[in-house]
Amino acid sequence: MKCLAVNTANSILSVALVDGEKLVYAYETAETRDQGNLLLSHVQFGLKEEGWSFDDLNLLAVVTGPGSFTGIRIGLAAMRGIALASAKPIVGISSFELFAEARGGFKNIICLESWREELYIQLDGAEPVNVPPEDFAKTLPAGNYFISGDAAEKLAPFIPKAAVSDKKTTSADAARLGIAKFKTQGAQKPLPFYLRDADVTISTKV
């Protein structure tokens, strides 16, 4: 199954083409300020490099957040547009799914960047929260914890005995997760996963 996956929700812009379990093209950059202009050009470049067209794709996958508000909107708009124009199925992968890791004997805490004092945090598949890392740590009972996610290092000092993952995820991981999800759940209409309200003030001026 050939899958195009993109992630613009987290700390990097990432594009990947996967054929089954095989990664055939990957691009990533820490540039997050110009994703709207960069994303589609890198998608088109990757397809051209591999001699693929949109018709060759079997599936599209996009990371839905939480993470960067602007990045989430860019990725979803682009991929839902491609899915509509090419009549290809699409699935969404949350940032929590993307960064989840299993380690025997440990409870997994996924900690994601929000670019604010609060972080997006989920403990072992429970309802995620948007809280300062020190406040979250105070709620934890004694136990063995394993922290993953792109903001893991920000939570780690408050849980000194926790193990910390050094794994970096890319759109290739999103593609493989997307293929697995599509096989069990079918296509879907991915929706943004924000977890908190947008930083928008509505003008009261007439």
Coordinates of N, CA and C in Angstrom, one line a residue, residues 38-182:
L38 N 5.7 25.8 1.8 CA 6.7 24.7 1.6 C 6.0 23.3 1.4
L39 N 4.9 23.1 2.1 CA 4.4 21.7 2.1 C 4.0 21.1 0.8
L40 N 3.2 21.8 0.0 CA 2.8 21.2 -1.3 C 4.0 21.1 -2.3
S41 N 4.9 22.0 -2.2 CA 6.0 21.9 -3.1 C 6.9 20.7 -2.8
H42 N 7.0 20.4 -1.5 CA 7.8 19.2 -1.1 C 7.0 17.9 -1.4
V43 N 5.7 17.9 -1.2 CA 4.9 16.8 -1.6 C 5.1 16.5 -3.1
Q44 N 5.0 17.5 -3.9 CA 5.1 17.3 -5.4 C 6.5 16.9 -5.8
F45 N 7.5 17.4 -5.1 CA 8.9 17.0 -5.4 C 9.1 15.6 -5.0
G46 N 8.6 15.1 -3.9 CA 8.8 13.7 -3.5 C 8.1 12.8 -4.5
L47 N 7.0 13.1 -4.9 CA 6.3 12.2 -5.9 C 7.1 12.2 -7.2
K48 N 7.6 13.3 -7.6 CA 8.4 13.4 -8.9 C 9.7 12.6 -8.7
E49 N 10.3 12.7 -7.6 CA 11.6 12.0 -7.3 C 11.4 10.5 -7.4
E50 N 10.2 10.0 -7.0 CA 10.0 8.5 -7.0 C 9.2 8.1 -8.2
G51 N 8.9 9.0 -9.1 CA 8.2 8.6 -10.3 C 6.7 8.3 -10.0
W52 N 6.2 8.8 -8.9 CA 4.8 8.5 -8.5 C 4.0 9.7 -8.9
S53 N 2.7 9.5 -9.1 CA 1.7 10.5 -9.2 C 0.6 10.4 -8.1
F54 N -0.3 11.3 -8.0 CA -1.3 11.2 -7.0 C -2.2 9.9 -7.3
D55 N -2.3 9.6 -8.5 CA -3.1 8.4 -8.9 C -2.5 7.1 -8.4
D56 N -1.1 7.1 -8.2 CA -0.5 5.9 -7.7 C -0.7 5.7 -6.2
L57 N -1.1 6.7 -5.5 CA -1.3 6.6 -4.0 C -2.5 5.8 -3.7
N58 N -2.4 5.0 -2.6 CA -3.6 4.3 -2.1 C -4.2 4.9 -0.8
L59 N -3.4 5.8 -0.2 CA -3.8 6.3 1.1 C -3.1 7.6 1.4
L60 N -3.8 8.5 2.1 CA -3.2 9.7 2.6 C -3.3 9.7 4.1
A61 N -2.3 10.2 4.8 CA -2.3 10.3 6.3 C -1.8 11.6 6.7
V62 N -2.4 12.2 7.7 CA -2.0 13.5 8.2 C -2.1 13.6 9.7
V63 N -1.1 14.2 10.4 CA -1.1 14.4 11.8 C -2.0 15.5 12.2
T64 N -3.0 15.2 13.1 CA -4.1 16.2 13.4 C -3.8 17.0 14.6
G65 N -2.7 16.8 15.4 CA -2.5 17.6 16.6 C -2.8 16.7 17.8
P66 N -2.6 17.3 19.0 CA -2.4 18.7 19.2 C -0.9 19.2 18.9
G67 N -0.8 20.5 18.8 CA 0.5 21.0 18.5 C 0.3 22.5 18.0
S68 N 1.0 22.8 17.0 CA 0.9 24.2 16.4 C -0.4 24.4 15.8
F69 N -1.2 25.4 16.2 CA -2.5 25.7 15.6 C -2.4 25.9 14.1
T70 N -1.4 26.8 13.7 CA -1.3 27.1 12.3 C -0.8 25.9 11.5
G71 N 0.1 25.1 12.1 CA 0.6 23.9 11.4 C -0.5 22.9 11.2
I72 N -1.3 22.7 12.2 CA -2.5 21.7 12.1 C -3.4 22.1 11.0
R73 N -3.7 23.4 10.9 CA -4.7 23.9 9.9 C -4.0 23.7 8.5
I74 N -2.8 24.0 8.3 CA -2.1 23.9 7.0 C -2.1 22.4 6.6
G75 N -1.7 21.5 7.4 CA -1.6 20.1 7.1 C -3.0 19.5 6.7
L76 N -4.0 19.8 7.5 CA -5.3 19.3 7.3 C -5.9 19.8 6.0
A77 N -5.8 21.1 5.8 CA -6.3 21.8 4.6 C -5.7 21.2 3.3
A78 N -4.4 21.0 3.4 CA -3.7 20.5 2.2 C -4.0 19.1 1.9
M79 N -4.0 18.2 2.9 CA -4.3 16.8 2.7 C -5.7 16.5 2.4
R80 N -6.6 17.2 3.0 CA -8.0 17.0 2.7 C -8.3 17.5 1.3
G81 N -7.6 18.6 0.9 CA -7.8 19.0 -0.5 C -7.3 18.0 -1.5
I82 N -6.1 17.4 -1.2 CA -5.6 16.4 -2.1 C -6.5 15.2 -2.1
A83 N -7.0 14.8 -1.0 CA -7.9 13.6 -0.9 C -9.2 13.9 -1.8
L84 N -9.7 15.1 -1.7 CA -10.9 15.4 -2.5 C -10.6 15.4 -3.9
A85 N -9.5 16.1 -4.3 CA -9.2 16.2 -5.7 C -8.8 14.9 -6.4
S86 N -8.1 14.0 -5.6 CA -7.7 12.7 -6.2 C -8.6 11.5 -5.9
A87 N -9.6 11.8 -5.1 CA -10.5 10.7 -4.7 C -9.8 9.6 -3.9
K88 N -8.9 10.0 -3.1 CA -8.1 9.0 -2.3 C -8.6 9.0 -0.8
P89 N -8.6 7.8 -0.2 CA -9.0 7.8 1.2 C -7.9 8.5 2.1
I90 N -8.4 9.0 3.2 CA -7.5 9.7 4.1 C -7.8 9.3 5.6
V91 N -6.7 9.3 6.4 CA -6.9 9.0 7.8 C -6.1 10.0 8.6
G92 N -6.5 10.3 9.8 CA -5.8 11.2 10.7 C -5.1 10.5 11.8
I93 N -3.9 10.9 12.2 CA -3.2 10.4 13.3 C -2.9 11.5 14.3
S94 N -3.3 11.3 15.5 CA -3.0 12.3 16.6 C -1.6 12.3 16.9
S95 N -1.1 13.5 17.4 CA 0.3 13.6 17.9 C 0.5 12.6 19.1
F96 N -0.5 12.3 19.9 CA -0.3 11.3 20.9 C -0.1 9.9 20.4
E97 N -0.8 9.6 19.3 CA -0.6 8.3 18.7 C 0.8 8.2 18.1
L98 N 1.2 9.3 17.5 CA 2.5 9.4 16.8 C 3.7 9.1 17.8
F99 N 3.6 9.7 19.0 CA 4.7 9.7 20.0 C 4.5 8.6 21.0
A100 N 3.4 7.8 21.0 CA 3.2 6.8 22.0 C 4.3 5.7 21.8
E101 N 4.8 5.3 23.0 CA 5.8 4.2 23.0 C 5.5 3.2 24.1
A102 N 5.7 1.9 23.9 CA 5.5 0.9 24.9 C 6.8 0.5 25.5
R103 N 6.9 0.4 26.8 CA 8.1 -0.1 27.5 C 7.6 -1.0 28.6
G104 N 7.9 -2.2 28.7 CA 7.5 -3.1 29.7 C 7.7 -2.6 31.1
G105 N 6.7 -2.7 31.9 CA 6.8 -2.3 33.3 C 6.7 -0.8 33.6
F106 N 6.5 0.0 32.5 CA 6.4 1.4 32.7 C 5.1 2.0 32.1
K107 N 4.6 3.0 32.8 CA 3.5 3.8 32.3 C 4.0 4.9 31.4
N108 N 3.4 5.0 30.2 CA 3.9 6.0 29.2 C 3.2 7.3 29.4
I109 N 4.0 8.4 29.6 CA 3.5 9.7 29.6 C 4.0 10.4 28.2
I110 N 3.0 10.9 27.5 CA 3.4 11.6 26.2 C 3.2 13.1 26.5
C111 N 4.3 13.8 26.2 CA 4.4 15.2 26.5 C 4.7 16.0 25.2
L112 N 3.8 16.8 24.8 CA 3.9 17.5 23.5 C 4.1 19.0 23.7
E113 N 4.8 19.6 22.8 CA 5.1 21.1 22.8 C 3.8 21.8 22.5
S114 N 3.6 22.9 23.3 CA 2.5 23.8 23.0 C 3.0 25.2 22.7
W115 N 4.3 25.5 23.0 CA 4.9 26.8 22.8 C 4.3 27.8 23.8
R116 N 3.8 27.2 25.0 CA 3.3 28.0 26.1 C 3.8 27.4 27.4
E117 N 3.5 28.0 28.5 CA 3.9 27.5 29.8 C 3.3 26.1 30.0
E118 N 2.0 25.9 29.6 CA 1.4 24.6 29.7 C 1.9 23.7 28.5
L119 N 1.8 22.4 28.8 CA 2.2 21.4 27.8 C 1.0 20.5 27.6
Y120 N 0.9 19.8 26.4 CA -0.1 18.8 26.1 C 0.4 17.5 26.7
I121 N -0.3 16.9 27.6 CA 0.2 15.7 28.3 C -0.9 14.6 28.4
Q122 N -0.5 13.4 28.1 CA -1.4 12.2 28.2 C -0.7 11.1 28.9
L123 N -1.4 10.5 29.9 CA -0.8 9.4 30.7 C -1.5 8.1 30.3
D124 N -0.8 7.2 29.7 CA -1.3 5.8 29.4 C -2.6 5.8 28.8
G125 N -2.9 6.6 27.8 CA -4.1 6.6 27.0 C -5.3 7.3 27.7
A126 N -5.1 7.9 28.9 CA -6.2 8.6 29.6 C -6.5 9.9 28.9
E127 N -7.5 10.6 29.3 CA -7.9 11.9 28.7 C -6.7 12.8 28.8
P128 N -6.3 13.4 27.7 CA -5.1 14.3 27.7 C -5.5 15.6 28.4
V129 N -4.4 16.3 28.9 CA -4.6 17.6 29.6 C -3.7 18.6 29.0
N130 N -4.0 19.9 29.3 CA -3.1 21.0 28.9 C -2.8 21.8 30.2
V131 N -1.6 21.4 30.8 CA -1.3 22.0 32.1 C 0.2 22.2 32.2
P132 N 0.7 23.1 33.1 CA 2.1 23.2 33.3 C 2.7 21.9 33.8
P133 N 3.9 21.6 33.4 CA 4.5 20.3 33.7 C 4.7 20.0 35.2
E134 N 5.0 21.1 36.0 CA 5.1 20.9 37.4 C 3.8 20.5 38.1
D135 N 2.7 21.1 37.5 CA 1.3 20.8 38.1 C 1.0 19.3 37.8
F136 N 1.3 18.9 36.6 CA 1.0 17.5 36.2 C 1.8 16.5 37.1
A137 N 3.0 16.8 37.3 CA 3.9 15.9 38.1 C 3.3 15.7 39.5
K138 N 2.7 16.8 40.0 CA 2.2 16.7 41.4 C 1.0 15.7 41.5
T139 N 0.4 15.4 40.4 CA -0.8 14.5 40.4 C -0.4 13.1 40.3
L140 N 0.8 12.8 40.1 CA 1.2 11.4 39.8 C 1.5 10.6 41.0
P141 N 0.9 9.4 41.2 CA 1.3 8.5 42.3 C 2.6 7.9 42.0
A142 N 3.2 7.3 43.0 CA 4.5 6.6 42.8 C 4.3 5.5 41.8
G143 N 5.4 5.3 41.0 CA 5.3 4.3 39.9 C 6.5 4.5 39.0
N144 N 6.6 3.6 38.0 CA 7.6 3.6 37.0 C 7.0 4.3 35.7
Y145 N 7.7 5.4 35.3 CA 7.1 6.2 34.2 C 8.2 6.3 33.1
F146 N 7.7 6.4 31.9 CA 8.5 6.5 30.7 C 7.9 7.7 29.9
I147 N 8.7 8.7 29.6 CA 8.2 9.9 29.0 C 8.7 10.0 27.5
S148 N 7.7 10.2 26.6 CA 8.0 10.4 25.2 C 7.4 11.6 24.7
G149 N 7.7 12.0 23.5 CA 7.1 13.2 22.9 C 8.1 14.3 22.7
D150 N 7.7 15.3 21.9 CA 8.7 16.3 21.5 C 9.0 17.4 22.6
A151 N 8.2 17.3 23.7 CA 8.5 18.1 24.9 C 8.8 17.3 26.1
A152 N 9.3 16.0 25.9 CA 9.6 15.1 27.0 C 10.6 15.7 28.0
E153 N 11.6 16.4 27.4 CA 12.7 17.0 28.2 C 12.2 18.1 29.1
K154 N 11.0 18.7 28.8 CA 10.5 19.8 29.7 C 9.7 19.2 30.9
L155 N 9.2 18.0 30.8 CA 8.6 17.3 31.9 C 9.5 16.6 32.8
A156 N 10.6 16.0 32.2 CA 11.5 15.1 32.9 C 12.0 15.7 34.2
P157 N 12.4 16.9 34.3 CA 13.0 17.4 35.6 C 12.0 17.3 36.7
F158 N 10.7 17.3 36.4 CA 9.7 17.2 37.5 C 9.3 15.8 37.9
I159 N 9.9 14.8 37.1 CA 9.7 13.4 37.5 C 11.1 12.8 37.4
P160 N 11.9 13.0 38.4 CA 13.4 12.7 38.3 C 13.7 11.2 38.0
K161 N 12.8 10.3 38.4 CA 13.1 8.9 38.3 C 12.6 8.3 37.0
A162 N 11.9 9.1 36.2 CA 11.3 8.7 34.9 C 12.4 8.4 33.8
A163 N 12.2 7.4 33.0 CA 13.0 7.2 31.9 C 12.5 8.1 30.8
V164 N 13.4 8.6 29.9 CA 13.0 9.6 28.9 C 13.4 9.0 27.5
S165 N 12.5 9.0 26.6 CA 12.7 8.5 25.2 C 13.5 9.6 24.4
D166 N 14.4 9.1 23.6 CA 15.1 10.0 22.7 C 14.7 9.8 21.3
K167 N 13.6 9.1 21.1 CA 13.1 8.8 19.7 C 12.5 10.0 19.1
K168 N 12.9 10.3 17.8 CA 12.3 11.3 17.0 C 11.4 10.7 16.0
T169 N 10.1 11.2 16.0 CA 9.2 10.7 15.0 C 9.1 11.5 13.8
T170 N 8.7 10.9 12.6 CA 8.6 11.6 11.4 C 7.3 11.2 10.7
S171 N 7.1 11.7 9.5 CA 5.9 11.3 8.8 C 5.9 9.8 8.3
A172 N 7.1 9.2 8.3 CA 7.1 7.8 8.0 C 6.4 7.0 9.1
D173 N 6.6 7.4 10.3 CA 5.8 6.8 11.4 C 4.3 7.0 11.3
A174 N 4.0 8.2 10.9 CA 2.5 8.5 10.7 C 2.0 7.7 9.5
A175 N 2.8 7.5 8.5 CA 2.3 6.7 7.3 C 2.0 5.3 7.7
R176 N 2.9 4.7 8.5 CA 2.8 3.3 8.9 C 1.6 3.1 9.9
L177 N 1.4 4.1 10.8 CA 0.3 4.1 11.7 C -1.0 4.3 10.9
G178 N -1.0 5.2 9.9 CA -2.1 5.4 9.0 C -2.6 4.2 8.3
I179 N -1.6 3.4 7.7 CA -1.9 2.2 7.0 C -2.6 1.2 7.9
A180 N -2.0 1.0 9.1 CA -2.6 0.1 10.1 C -4.0 0.5 10.5
K181 N -4.2 1.8 10.7 CA -5.6 2.3 11.1 C -6.6 2.2 9.9
F182 N -6.1 2.4 8.7 CA -7.0 2.3 7.6 C -7.5 0.8 7.4

